[in-house]
Structure formats: structure tokens, C-alpha cells
Amino acid sequence: MNLRMILLATLVTIPAPLAAQITQTEPKVSTQSPALADTIPSQAEVAAPTIAPAPLPVDATDAGLGETPTLLPPTEPLAPQQEVWQTAQDASERATAFLQNGGPSIWVIAALSVITAALILWKIWRLALIGAWSRGKAGQALKLFERGDINAALAIVDNRRGIRSKVVANAIRAIHYLPEDRAREETARVAKREIAQAGIGLRALELIATIAPLLGLLGTVLGMITAFQALQQAGNRADPALLAGGIWEALLTTAAGMAVAIPASAALTWFEAVIERIRRDVEDGATRLFVAGARIDLKLAAE
């Protein structure tokens, strides 16, 4: 009786919300440890395991906007033939624009550039054909003639295309069959003819080297006249860019003329030096032949 009274008194002193919570909540006892419960999979997970694919990398800006990234197809590099064709097409377009901006003078200068290149290549081939850089056969013939072996010397240089060989062969025949005065005249005539033929084409290169810069200056003057006329027609609304454009277009012809004249002048100087060396070799060879011929005649006369 006393115990019941004590319990009732205790319940009366406890607040109502706390008493309701104590009576409603009951402790639950777990039969598994927390770590073991987390590691053991459920029957549904064991029956149907699923492997989620790895997500594709998404750019930060796209992920922030919630957009799906688009995969672009790989671009293949251009084939070598296509690259060469594209380069040639670009060069052709630049050349066409250069000719159009240069005016009529640039077309004449372009034609002179083609003629200059053709002349230089032809002249190199021509000098190589006449043996401009070869002295071997003529030198051997001179040594044999100085030793008195006239037939062997003539056999080496006979019927050869080299300019030195031709002059030496004609000089040997003239010394052997003609008097000394006539032999000298014949040798000089053949030498002048061969050297003159070796110099064919040099005057054309000299003319191009002279007139190409003048044509460039003429095109520049005409372009400046056109630019100032356009500036005058514009009046108060003149744009400085218009004048600048006309000036640089006019200067194209000067640059083109100098670009043609410089190689032509350099090639002309080189060819003249080569022909001058041939002339010296021919004169030296003819002098040696006549000196050796006089010595041979004195020897024969003494015998």
C-alpha cells in the first residue's frame, strides 16, 4: 500500500509531456553490431548486382549549366596532296592579287622576270656545252705540241666542241700549214669568233638589268598620280587610308623592278667574268703554240 502511494506521488510530480514520452517509447535491442550490419548486403542486392558505368568527364561550365556534353568526331589531318594543292592555290591567289594591284607596269616586269630566268638557265647550259669550265684537253694538247708531238696534240683537240680546244686545233693547223703571219691572223680570227659566240645573250641581260628598275619607277609614278587623283576627287571627305593604300600599291612596281634587275645584273657580271677567263686562256694558249712552233722550226732548220 505504501509502495503504491509512493509511485502515484512520483507520477504526479513528473511533468505530463515527459511522462507520455517515457510511457510511449520502448528501448529496442539490436541483435547485430552496427559495423556488421553495414557490411552485410541485403538479399535484393545479392540477387541483382548492378555495376554503374563510370560517368563521362564533363566540362566545368557544362556541368554548372546542366548541359549534356557533345562528343565531336575526330578530325583527320589533310592529306599531303591536299596540303600541296592548298599551298599552290594560295600562292596563285597572292600572285594574281600582286599583278592586279601593280598596274600595267607590273605585267611588263613579270614578263622580263620570265625572260631573265630563261636567259640565265640557257646561258649556263651554253657555257657548259662549250667547255667554259674545262681546260683538260687543251692543256694536254699544248704540252704535247711543246714537246714536238704535233700529231698527238692535234688528235686530242680535233673535232671537240670546247672553245679552248677549237682555238688550239685551228692554231696547230695554221702553224703547220701556213706562214707565221697568216697563221697568227687565222688564229686571231677563230678566237674572236668563238669568244663572240660565247657572249651571245649578255647584251639582253644587260638591257633587262637597265630597264627593269626604270619600269618599276614608271609604275610607281603612275600609281602615285592615280592615288592623288582619287584623293582630290574625295575633297574634304578625303581618307588618309586611301592615300596610303595607293602609295603602297604604287611602290610594288619599284620593288618588282629591283627584284628582276638585281639577279640579271649579278648573272651578267658572273658570265662576263667566265668569258674573260676564257679569253685569257685562249690568248695564253695561242702564244704558247706560236712560241713552241718557232722553236720547232729553228730545231728543224738546225738539223
PDB file of C-alpha atoms in Angstrom:
ATOM      1  CA  MET A   1       0.000   0.000   0.000  1.00  0.00           C
ATOM      2  CA  ASN A   2       2.776   2.324   0.864  1.00  0.00           C
ATOM      3  CA  LEU A   3       4.623   1.415  -2.367  1.00  0.00           C
ATOM      4  CA  ARG A   4       1.608   2.281  -4.493  1.00  0.00           C
ATOM      5  CA  MET A   5       1.232   5.565  -2.791  1.00  0.00           C
ATOM      6  CA  ILE A   6       4.904   6.403  -3.455  1.00  0.00           C
ATOM      7  CA  LEU A   7       4.564   5.581  -7.179  1.00  0.00           C
ATOM      8  CA  LEU A   8       1.441   7.661  -7.544  1.00  0.00           C
ATOM      9  CA  ALA A   9       3.135  10.553  -5.864  1.00  0.00           C
ATOM     10  CA  THR A  10       6.103  10.259  -8.214  1.00  0.00           C
ATOM     11  CA  LEU A  11       3.910  10.242 -11.332  1.00  0.00           C
ATOM     12  CA  VAL A  12       2.048  13.244 -10.090  1.00  0.00           C
ATOM     13  CA  THR A  13       5.286  15.207  -9.636  1.00  0.00           C
ATOM     14  CA  ILE A  14       6.668  14.355 -13.170  1.00  0.00           C
ATOM     15  CA  PRO A  15       5.509  16.720 -15.977  1.00  0.00           C
ATOM     16  CA  ALA A  16       2.899  15.393 -18.344  1.00  0.00           C
ATOM     17  CA  PRO A  17       4.903  15.528 -21.641  1.00  0.00           C
ATOM     18  CA  LEU A  18       7.862  13.721 -20.144  1.00  0.00           C
ATOM     19  CA  ALA A  19       5.641  11.080 -18.651  1.00  0.00           C
ATOM     20  CA  ALA A  20       3.952  10.438 -22.002  1.00  0.00           C
ATOM     21  CA  GLN A  21       7.350  10.121 -23.724  1.00  0.00           C
ATOM     22  CA  ILE A  22       8.547   7.624 -21.150  1.00  0.00           C
ATOM     23  CA  THR A  23       5.429   5.516 -21.475  1.00  0.00           C
ATOM     24  CA  GLN A  24       5.310   5.569 -25.297  1.00  0.00           C
ATOM     25  CA  THR A  25       8.995   4.914 -26.172  1.00  0.00           C
ATOM     26  CA  GLU A  26      10.378   1.488 -25.571  1.00  0.00           C
ATOM     27  CA  PRO A  27      14.040   0.585 -25.998  1.00  0.00           C
ATOM     28  CA  LYS A  28      14.897  -1.545 -28.984  1.00  0.00           C
ATOM     29  CA  VAL A  29      17.628  -4.099 -28.685  1.00  0.00           C
ATOM     30  CA  SER A  30      19.643  -4.787 -31.861  1.00  0.00           C
ATOM     31  CA  THR A  31      20.880  -8.322 -32.357  1.00  0.00           C
ATOM     32  CA  GLN A  32      23.614  -7.228 -34.781  1.00  0.00           C
ATOM     33  CA  SER A  33      26.546  -4.937 -34.305  1.00  0.00           C
ATOM     34  CA  PRO A  34      26.488  -1.686 -36.318  1.00  0.00           C
ATOM     35  CA  ALA A  35      29.637  -2.489 -38.278  1.00  0.00           C
ATOM     36  CA  LEU A  36      28.416  -5.969 -39.198  1.00  0.00           C
ATOM     37  CA  ALA A  37      25.008  -4.656 -40.253  1.00  0.00           C
ATOM     38  CA  ASP A  38      26.603  -2.141 -42.609  1.00  0.00           C
ATOM     39  CA  THR A  39      28.820  -4.695 -44.315  1.00  0.00           C
ATOM     40  CA  ILE A  40      26.266  -7.482 -44.905  1.00  0.00           C
ATOM     41  CA  PRO A  41      24.289  -6.838 -48.159  1.00  0.00           C
ATOM     42  CA  SER A  42      20.615  -7.432 -48.440  1.00  0.00           C
ATOM     43  CA  GLN A  43      19.063 -10.320 -50.368  1.00  0.00           C
ATOM     44  CA  ALA A  44      17.869  -7.979 -53.173  1.00  0.00           C
ATOM     45  CA  GLU A  45      21.390  -6.623 -53.656  1.00  0.00           C
ATOM     46  CA  VAL A  46      22.843 -10.143 -53.740  1.00  0.00           C
ATOM     47  CA  ALA A  47      20.217 -11.347 -56.239  1.00  0.00           C
ATOM     48  CA  ALA A  48      20.618  -8.484 -58.712  1.00  0.00           C
ATOM     49  CA  PRO A  49      24.050  -6.861 -58.533  1.00  0.00           C
ATOM     50  CA  THR A  50      24.413  -3.839 -60.801  1.00  0.00           C
ATOM     51  CA  ILE A  51      27.603  -2.125 -61.935  1.00  0.00           C
ATOM     52  CA  ALA A  52      27.104   1.507 -62.758  1.00  0.00           C
ATOM     53  CA  PRO A  53      29.199   2.789 -65.716  1.00  0.00           C
ATOM     54  CA  ALA A  54      31.822   5.378 -64.998  1.00  0.00           C
ATOM     55  CA  PRO A  55      30.488   8.849 -65.737  1.00  0.00           C
ATOM     56  CA  LEU A  56      31.986  10.738 -68.683  1.00  0.00           C
ATOM     57  CA  PRO A  57      34.111  13.756 -67.800  1.00  0.00           C
ATOM     58  CA  VAL A  58      32.035  16.874 -68.057  1.00  0.00           C
ATOM     59  CA  ASP A  59      33.456  20.318 -68.518  1.00  0.00           C
ATOM     60  CA  ALA A  60      33.020  22.585 -65.538  1.00  0.00           C
ATOM     61  CA  THR A  61      30.986  25.136 -67.427  1.00  0.00           C
ATOM     62  CA  ASP A  62      28.701  22.480 -68.928  1.00  0.00           C
ATOM     63  CA  ALA A  63      28.226  20.756 -65.572  1.00  0.00           C
ATOM     64  CA  GLY A  64      27.258  24.003 -63.987  1.00  0.00           C
ATOM     65  CA  LEU A  65      24.662  24.691 -66.648  1.00  0.00           C
ATOM     66  CA  GLY A  66      23.319  21.155 -66.570  1.00  0.00           C
ATOM     67  CA  GLU A  67      24.037  20.537 -70.255  1.00  0.00           C
ATOM     68  CA  THR A  68      24.948  17.189 -71.739  1.00  0.00           C
ATOM     69  CA  PRO A  69      28.437  17.265 -73.294  1.00  0.00           C
ATOM     70  CA  THR A  70      28.601  16.536 -77.028  1.00  0.00           C
ATOM     71  CA  LEU A  71      31.343  14.293 -78.339  1.00  0.00           C
ATOM     72  CA  LEU A  72      32.856  15.685 -81.562  1.00  0.00           C
ATOM     73  CA  PRO A  73      34.168  13.240 -84.159  1.00  0.00           C
ATOM     74  CA  PRO A  74      37.963  13.191 -84.506  1.00  0.00           C
ATOM     75  CA  THR A  75      39.242  15.406 -87.273  1.00  0.00           C
ATOM     76  CA  GLU A  76      41.569  13.779 -89.771  1.00  0.00           C
ATOM     77  CA  PRO A  77      44.645  15.726 -90.947  1.00  0.00           C
ATOM     78  CA  LEU A  78      44.790  16.877 -94.534  1.00  0.00           C
ATOM     79  CA  ALA A  79      46.462  14.560 -96.969  1.00  0.00           C
ATOM     80  CA  PRO A  80      49.860  15.681 -98.332  1.00  0.00           C
ATOM     81  CA  GLN A  81      48.358  16.125-101.801  1.00  0.00           C
ATOM     82  CA  GLN A  82      45.640  18.387-100.400  1.00  0.00           C
ATOM     83  CA  GLU A  83      48.192  20.455 -98.477  1.00  0.00           C
ATOM     84  CA  VAL A  84      50.336  20.914-101.586  1.00  0.00           C
ATOM     85  CA  TRP A  85      47.278  21.849-103.629  1.00  0.00           C
ATOM     86  CA  GLN A  86      46.130  24.330-100.984  1.00  0.00           C
ATOM     87  CA  THR A  87      49.593  25.915-100.813  1.00  0.00           C
ATOM     88  CA  ALA A  88      49.782  26.229-104.595  1.00  0.00           C
ATOM     89  CA  GLN A  89      46.302  27.736-104.717  1.00  0.00           C
ATOM     90  CA  ASP A  90      47.185  30.317-102.046  1.00  0.00           C
ATOM     91  CA  ALA A  91      50.376  31.256-103.892  1.00  0.00           C
ATOM     92  CA  SER A  92      48.430  31.640-107.130  1.00  0.00           C
ATOM     93  CA  GLU A  93      45.887  33.912-105.453  1.00  0.00           C
ATOM     94  CA  ARG A  94      48.630  36.092-103.949  1.00  0.00           C
ATOM     95  CA  ALA A  95      50.410  36.355-107.302  1.00  0.00           C
ATOM     96  CA  THR A  96      47.165  37.328-109.034  1.00  0.00           C
ATOM     97  CA  ALA A  97      46.434  39.997-106.424  1.00  0.00           C
ATOM     98  CA  PHE A  98      50.010  41.287-106.749  1.00  0.00           C
ATOM     99  CA  LEU A  99      49.667  41.641-110.516  1.00  0.00           C
ATOM    100  CA  GLN A 100      46.275  43.321-110.235  1.00  0.00           C
ATOM    101  CA  ASN A 101      47.469  45.861-107.662  1.00  0.00           C
ATOM    102  CA  GLY A 102      50.660  46.695-109.559  1.00  0.00           C
ATOM    103  CA  GLY A 103      49.041  48.105-112.674  1.00  0.00           C
ATOM    104  CA  PRO A 104      50.213  47.720-116.283  1.00  0.00           C
ATOM    105  CA  SER A 105      53.919  48.134-115.491  1.00  0.00           C
ATOM    106  CA  ILE A 106      53.953  45.066-113.296  1.00  0.00           C
ATOM    107  CA  TRP A 107      52.909  42.872-116.213  1.00  0.00           C
ATOM    108  CA  VAL A 108      55.904  44.020-118.263  1.00  0.00           C
ATOM    109  CA  ILE A 109      58.203  43.432-115.296  1.00  0.00           C
ATOM    110  CA  ALA A 110      56.720  39.965-114.801  1.00  0.00           C
ATOM    111  CA  ALA A 111      57.433  39.140-118.451  1.00  0.00           C
ATOM    112  CA  LEU A 112      61.003  40.399-118.021  1.00  0.00           C
ATOM    113  CA  SER A 113      61.431  38.164-114.974  1.00  0.00           C
ATOM    114  CA  VAL A 114      60.475  35.103-117.015  1.00  0.00           C
ATOM    115  CA  ILE A 115      62.848  36.130-119.818  1.00  0.00           C
ATOM    116  CA  THR A 116      65.644  36.725-117.297  1.00  0.00           C
ATOM    117  CA  ALA A 117      65.252  33.292-115.728  1.00  0.00           C
ATOM    118  CA  ALA A 118      65.196  31.641-119.156  1.00  0.00           C
ATOM    119  CA  LEU A 119      68.294  33.557-120.298  1.00  0.00           C
ATOM    120  CA  ILE A 120      70.270  32.679-117.180  1.00  0.00           C
ATOM    121  CA  LEU A 121      69.463  28.965-117.435  1.00  0.00           C
ATOM    122  CA  TRP A 122      70.160  28.901-121.179  1.00  0.00           C
ATOM    123  CA  LYS A 123      73.458  30.738-120.729  1.00  0.00           C
ATOM    124  CA  ILE A 124      74.655  28.324-118.058  1.00  0.00           C
ATOM    125  CA  TRP A 125      73.802  25.378-120.316  1.00  0.00           C
ATOM    126  CA  ARG A 126      75.508  27.053-123.279  1.00  0.00           C
ATOM    127  CA  LEU A 127      78.736  27.801-121.392  1.00  0.00           C
ATOM    128  CA  ALA A 128      78.851  24.256-120.053  1.00  0.00           C
ATOM    129  CA  LEU A 129      78.378  22.960-123.598  1.00  0.00           C
ATOM    130  CA  ILE A 130      81.393  24.882-124.959  1.00  0.00           C
ATOM    131  CA  GLY A 131      83.590  23.799-122.054  1.00  0.00           C
ATOM    132  CA  ALA A 132      83.795  27.103-120.204  1.00  0.00           C
ATOM    133  CA  TRP A 133      84.902  25.343-117.005  1.00  0.00           C
ATOM    134  CA  SER A 134      87.039  22.640-118.656  1.00  0.00           C
ATOM    135  CA  ARG A 135      90.732  23.064-119.525  1.00  0.00           C
ATOM    136  CA  GLY A 136      91.988  19.478-119.520  1.00  0.00           C
ATOM    137  CA  LYS A 137      92.130  18.561-123.216  1.00  0.00           C
ATOM    138  CA  ALA A 138      93.502  21.898-124.383  1.00  0.00           C
ATOM    139  CA  GLY A 139      96.211  21.804-121.713  1.00  0.00           C
ATOM    140  CA  GLN A 140      97.250  18.281-122.714  1.00  0.00           C
ATOM    141  CA  ALA A 141      97.450  19.297-126.380  1.00  0.00           C
ATOM    142  CA  LEU A 142      99.633  22.300-125.523  1.00  0.00           C
ATOM    143  CA  LYS A 143     102.075  20.137-123.582  1.00  0.00           C
ATOM    144  CA  LEU A 144     102.319  17.599-126.419  1.00  0.00           C
ATOM    145  CA  PHE A 145     102.857  20.343-129.005  1.00  0.00           C
ATOM    146  CA  GLU A 146     105.608  21.921-126.911  1.00  0.00           C
ATOM    147  CA  ARG A 147     107.341  18.520-126.845  1.00  0.00           C
ATOM    148  CA  GLY A 148     107.176  18.372-130.626  1.00  0.00           C
ATOM    149  CA  ASP A 149     104.449  15.705-130.932  1.00  0.00           C
ATOM    150  CA  ILE A 150     102.203  17.654-133.312  1.00  0.00           C
ATOM    151  CA  ASN A 151     100.037  14.746-134.497  1.00  0.00           C
ATOM    152  CA  ALA A 152      99.212  13.576-130.950  1.00  0.00           C
ATOM    153  CA  ALA A 153      98.387  17.125-129.887  1.00  0.00           C
ATOM    154  CA  LEU A 154      96.066  17.592-132.848  1.00  0.00           C
ATOM    155  CA  ALA A 155      94.349  14.241-132.217  1.00  0.00           C
ATOM    156  CA  ILE A 156      93.390  15.238-128.656  1.00  0.00           C
ATOM    157  CA  VAL A 157      91.620  18.504-129.541  1.00  0.00           C
ATOM    158  CA  ASP A 158      90.376  17.716-133.039  1.00  0.00           C
ATOM    159  CA  ASN A 159      86.572  17.722-133.551  1.00  0.00           C
ATOM    160  CA  ARG A 160      85.810  18.809-129.982  1.00  0.00           C
ATOM    161  CA  ARG A 161      83.160  21.376-129.009  1.00  0.00           C
ATOM    162  CA  GLY A 162      85.142  23.159-126.310  1.00  0.00           C
ATOM    163  CA  ILE A 163      86.122  26.720-127.171  1.00  0.00           C
ATOM    164  CA  ARG A 164      89.729  26.246-125.996  1.00  0.00           C
ATOM    165  CA  SER A 165      90.058  23.002-127.931  1.00  0.00           C
ATOM    166  CA  LYS A 166      88.735  24.624-131.122  1.00  0.00           C
ATOM    167  CA  VAL A 167      91.178  27.525-130.945  1.00  0.00           C
ATOM    168  CA  VAL A 168      94.128  25.235-130.166  1.00  0.00           C
ATOM    169  CA  ALA A 169      93.251  22.848-133.028  1.00  0.00           C
ATOM    170  CA  ASN A 170      92.950  25.688-135.558  1.00  0.00           C
ATOM    171  CA  ALA A 171      96.192  27.257-134.327  1.00  0.00           C
ATOM    172  CA  ILE A 172      98.088  23.948-134.696  1.00  0.00           C
ATOM    173  CA  ARG A 173      96.848  23.527-138.269  1.00  0.00           C
ATOM    174  CA  ALA A 174      97.649  27.152-139.128  1.00  0.00           C
ATOM    175  CA  ILE A 175     101.179  26.895-137.722  1.00  0.00           C
ATOM    176  CA  HIS A 176     101.779  23.630-139.552  1.00  0.00           C
ATOM    177  CA  TYR A 177     100.399  24.608-142.973  1.00  0.00           C
ATOM    178  CA  LEU A 178     100.558  28.441-143.200  1.00  0.00           C
ATOM    179  CA  PRO A 179     103.248  31.080-142.893  1.00  0.00           C
ATOM    180  CA  GLU A 180     103.611  32.679-139.475  1.00  0.00           C
ATOM    181  CA  ASP A 181     101.844  35.962-140.340  1.00  0.00           C
ATOM    182  CA  ARG A 182      98.834  34.263-141.876  1.00  0.00           C
ATOM    183  CA  ALA A 183      98.787  31.681-139.090  1.00  0.00           C
ATOM    184  CA  ARG A 184      98.549  34.441-136.479  1.00  0.00           C
ATOM    185  CA  GLU A 185      95.747  36.163-138.363  1.00  0.00           C
ATOM    186  CA  GLU A 186      93.808  32.907-138.732  1.00  0.00           C
ATOM    187  CA  THR A 187      94.219  32.068-135.062  1.00  0.00           C
ATOM    188  CA  ALA A 188      93.067  35.559-134.009  1.00  0.00           C
ATOM    189  CA  ARG A 189      90.044  35.340-136.306  1.00  0.00           C
ATOM    190  CA  VAL A 190      88.931  31.964-134.914  1.00  0.00           C
ATOM    191  CA  ALA A 191      89.489  33.112-131.319  1.00  0.00           C
ATOM    192  CA  LYS A 192      87.420  36.284-131.798  1.00  0.00           C
ATOM    193  CA  ARG A 193      84.608  34.322-133.438  1.00  0.00           C
ATOM    194  CA  GLU A 194      84.417  31.729-130.673  1.00  0.00           C
ATOM    195  CA  ILE A 195      84.560  34.311-127.892  1.00  0.00           C
ATOM    196  CA  ALA A 196      81.857  36.390-129.590  1.00  0.00           C
ATOM    197  CA  GLN A 197      79.610  33.322-129.800  1.00  0.00           C
ATOM    198  CA  ALA A 198      80.247  32.638-126.116  1.00  0.00           C
ATOM    199  CA  GLY A 199      78.997  36.147-125.281  1.00  0.00           C
ATOM    200  CA  ILE A 200      75.620  35.747-127.010  1.00  0.00           C
ATOM    201  CA  GLY A 201      72.799  36.732-124.659  1.00  0.00           C
ATOM    202  CA  LEU A 202      74.815  39.021-122.422  1.00  0.00           C
ATOM    203  CA  ARG A 203      73.513  42.193-124.046  1.00  0.00           C
ATOM    204  CA  ALA A 204      69.937  41.072-123.381  1.00  0.00           C
ATOM    205  CA  LEU A 205      70.729  40.583-119.694  1.00  0.00           C
ATOM    206  CA  GLU A 206      72.375  43.996-119.603  1.00  0.00           C
ATOM    207  CA  LEU A 207      69.289  45.589-121.168  1.00  0.00           C
ATOM    208  CA  ILE A 208      66.975  43.908-118.645  1.00  0.00           C
ATOM    209  CA  ALA A 209      69.179  44.972-115.736  1.00  0.00           C
ATOM    210  CA  THR A 210      68.950  48.560-117.010  1.00  0.00           C
ATOM    211  CA  ILE A 211      65.271  48.938-117.887  1.00  0.00           C
ATOM    212  CA  ALA A 212      63.668  46.840-115.115  1.00  0.00           C
ATOM    213  CA  PRO A 213      64.239  49.470-112.370  1.00  0.00           C
ATOM    214  CA  LEU A 214      63.109  52.213-114.761  1.00  0.00           C
ATOM    215  CA  LEU A 215      59.874  50.346-115.451  1.00  0.00           C
ATOM    216  CA  GLY A 216      59.392  49.979-111.708  1.00  0.00           C
ATOM    217  CA  LEU A 217      59.828  53.711-111.194  1.00  0.00           C
ATOM    218  CA  LEU A 218      57.418  54.405-114.038  1.00  0.00           C
ATOM    219  CA  GLY A 219      54.791  52.211-112.404  1.00  0.00           C
ATOM    220  CA  THR A 220      55.360  53.978-109.088  1.00  0.00           C
ATOM    221  CA  VAL A 221      54.883  57.401-110.659  1.00  0.00           C
ATOM    222  CA  LEU A 222      51.696  56.293-112.410  1.00  0.00           C
ATOM    223  CA  GLY A 223      50.376  54.805-109.177  1.00  0.00           C
ATOM    224  CA  MET A 224      51.102  57.986-107.237  1.00  0.00           C
ATOM    225  CA  ILE A 225      49.281  60.022-109.882  1.00  0.00           C
ATOM    226  CA  THR A 226      46.242  57.749-109.566  1.00  0.00           C
ATOM    227  CA  ALA A 227      46.324  57.942-105.756  1.00  0.00           C
ATOM    228  CA  PHE A 228      46.455  61.745-105.691  1.00  0.00           C
ATOM    229  CA  GLN A 229      43.675  61.968-108.266  1.00  0.00           C
ATOM    230  CA  ALA A 230      41.465  59.812-106.044  1.00  0.00           C
ATOM    231  CA  LEU A 231      42.383  61.994-103.064  1.00  0.00           C
ATOM    232  CA  GLN A 232      41.462  65.132-104.987  1.00  0.00           C
ATOM    233  CA  GLN A 233      38.111  63.705-106.031  1.00  0.00           C
ATOM    234  CA  ALA A 234      37.315  62.838-102.409  1.00  0.00           C
ATOM    235  CA  GLY A 235      37.647  66.523-101.459  1.00  0.00           C
ATOM    236  CA  ASN A 236      37.014  67.357 -97.815  1.00  0.00           C
ATOM    237  CA  ARG A 237      35.979  63.774 -97.119  1.00  0.00           C
ATOM    238  CA  ALA A 238      39.437  62.512 -98.036  1.00  0.00           C
ATOM    239  CA  ASP A 239      40.555  59.475 -96.090  1.00  0.00           C
ATOM    240  CA  PRO A 240      44.284  59.170 -95.311  1.00  0.00           C
ATOM    241  CA  ALA A 241      43.938  55.405 -95.656  1.00  0.00           C
ATOM    242  CA  LEU A 242      43.012  55.910 -99.311  1.00  0.00           C
ATOM    243  CA  LEU A 243      46.274  57.747 -99.970  1.00  0.00           C
ATOM    244  CA  ALA A 244      48.318  55.189 -98.031  1.00  0.00           C
ATOM    245  CA  GLY A 245      46.770  52.326 -99.985  1.00  0.00           C
ATOM    246  CA  GLY A 246      47.560  53.990-103.290  1.00  0.00           C
ATOM    247  CA  ILE A 247      51.147  54.666-102.253  1.00  0.00           C
ATOM    248  CA  TRP A 248      51.970  51.096-101.202  1.00  0.00           C
ATOM    249  CA  GLU A 249      50.358  49.723-104.339  1.00  0.00           C
ATOM    250  CA  ALA A 250      52.470  52.110-106.415  1.00  0.00           C
ATOM    251  CA  LEU A 251      55.653  51.043-104.636  1.00  0.00           C
ATOM    252  CA  LEU A 252      55.044  47.419-105.614  1.00  0.00           C
ATOM    253  CA  THR A 253      56.355  48.096-109.111  1.00  0.00           C
ATOM    254  CA  THR A 254      59.604  49.574-107.801  1.00  0.00           C
ATOM    255  CA  ALA A 255      60.215  46.525-105.639  1.00  0.00           C
ATOM    256  CA  ALA A 256      59.378  44.201-108.531  1.00  0.00           C
ATOM    257  CA  GLY A 257      61.705  46.045-110.912  1.00  0.00           C
ATOM    258  CA  MET A 258      64.586  45.844-108.464  1.00  0.00           C
ATOM    259  CA  ALA A 259      63.862  42.168-107.821  1.00  0.00           C
ATOM    260  CA  VAL A 260      64.308  41.500-111.550  1.00  0.00           C
ATOM    261  CA  ALA A 261      67.291  43.808-112.105  1.00  0.00           C
ATOM    262  CA  ILE A 262      69.433  42.518-109.233  1.00  0.00           C
ATOM    263  CA  PRO A 263      69.625  38.851-110.385  1.00  0.00           C
ATOM    264  CA  ALA A 264      70.083  39.946-114.001  1.00  0.00           C
ATOM    265  CA  SER A 265      72.982  42.233-113.075  1.00  0.00           C
ATOM    266  CA  ALA A 266      74.613  39.584-110.874  1.00  0.00           C
ATOM    267  CA  ALA A 267      74.320  36.923-113.589  1.00  0.00           C
ATOM    268  CA  LEU A 268      75.699  39.343-116.186  1.00  0.00           C
ATOM    269  CA  THR A 269      78.764  40.074-114.052  1.00  0.00           C
ATOM    270  CA  TRP A 270      79.386  36.372-113.482  1.00  0.00           C
ATOM    271  CA  PHE A 271      79.047  35.462-117.165  1.00  0.00           C
ATOM    272  CA  GLU A 272      81.377  38.287-118.183  1.00  0.00           C
ATOM    273  CA  ALA A 273      83.969  37.030-115.693  1.00  0.00           C
ATOM    274  CA  VAL A 274      83.721  33.495-117.110  1.00  0.00           C
ATOM    275  CA  ILE A 275      84.141  34.734-120.696  1.00  0.00           C
ATOM    276  CA  GLU A 276      87.056  36.944-119.691  1.00  0.00           C
ATOM    277  CA  ARG A 277      88.809  33.937-118.208  1.00  0.00           C
ATOM    278  CA  ILE A 278      88.201  32.027-121.456  1.00  0.00           C
ATOM    279  CA  ARG A 279      89.717  34.924-123.411  1.00  0.00           C
ATOM    280  CA  ARG A 280      92.843  34.899-121.237  1.00  0.00           C
ATOM    281  CA  ASP A 281      93.204  31.135-121.614  1.00  0.00           C
ATOM    282  CA  VAL A 282      92.839  31.378-125.403  1.00  0.00           C
ATOM    283  CA  GLU A 283      95.433  34.159-125.666  1.00  0.00           C
ATOM    284  CA  ASP A 284      97.835  32.276-123.426  1.00  0.00           C
ATOM    285  CA  GLY A 285      97.373  29.060-125.402  1.00  0.00           C
ATOM    286  CA  ALA A 286      97.897  30.774-128.762  1.00  0.00           C
ATOM    287  CA  THR A 287     101.059  32.473-127.506  1.00  0.00           C
ATOM    288  CA  ARG A 288     102.463  29.179-126.232  1.00  0.00           C
ATOM    289  CA  LEU A 289     101.695  27.492-129.554  1.00  0.00           C
ATOM    290  CA  PHE A 290     103.478  30.132-131.649  1.00  0.00           C
ATOM    291  CA  VAL A 291     106.498  30.174-129.337  1.00  0.00           C
ATOM    292  CA  ALA A 292     106.699  26.383-129.476  1.00  0.00           C
ATOM    293  CA  GLY A 293     106.206  26.443-133.255  1.00  0.00           C
ATOM    294  CA  ALA A 294     109.077  28.900-133.717  1.00  0.00           C
ATOM    295  CA  ARG A 295     111.305  26.728-131.571  1.00  0.00           C
ATOM    296  CA  ILE A 296     110.364  23.640-133.577  1.00  0.00           C
ATOM    297  CA  ASP A 297     111.137  25.468-136.831  1.00  0.00           C
ATOM    298  CA  LEU A 298     114.545  26.520-135.524  1.00  0.00           C
ATOM    299  CA  LYS A 299     115.260  22.976-134.451  1.00  0.00           C
ATOM    300  CA  LEU A 300     114.278  21.611-137.855  1.00  0.00           C
ATOM    301  CA  ALA A 301     116.359  24.272-139.595  1.00  0.00           C
ATOM    302  CA  ALA A 302     119.368  23.426-137.454  1.00  0.00           C
ATOM    303  CA  GLU A 303     119.041  19.767-138.305  1.00  0.00           C
TER     304      GLU A 303
END
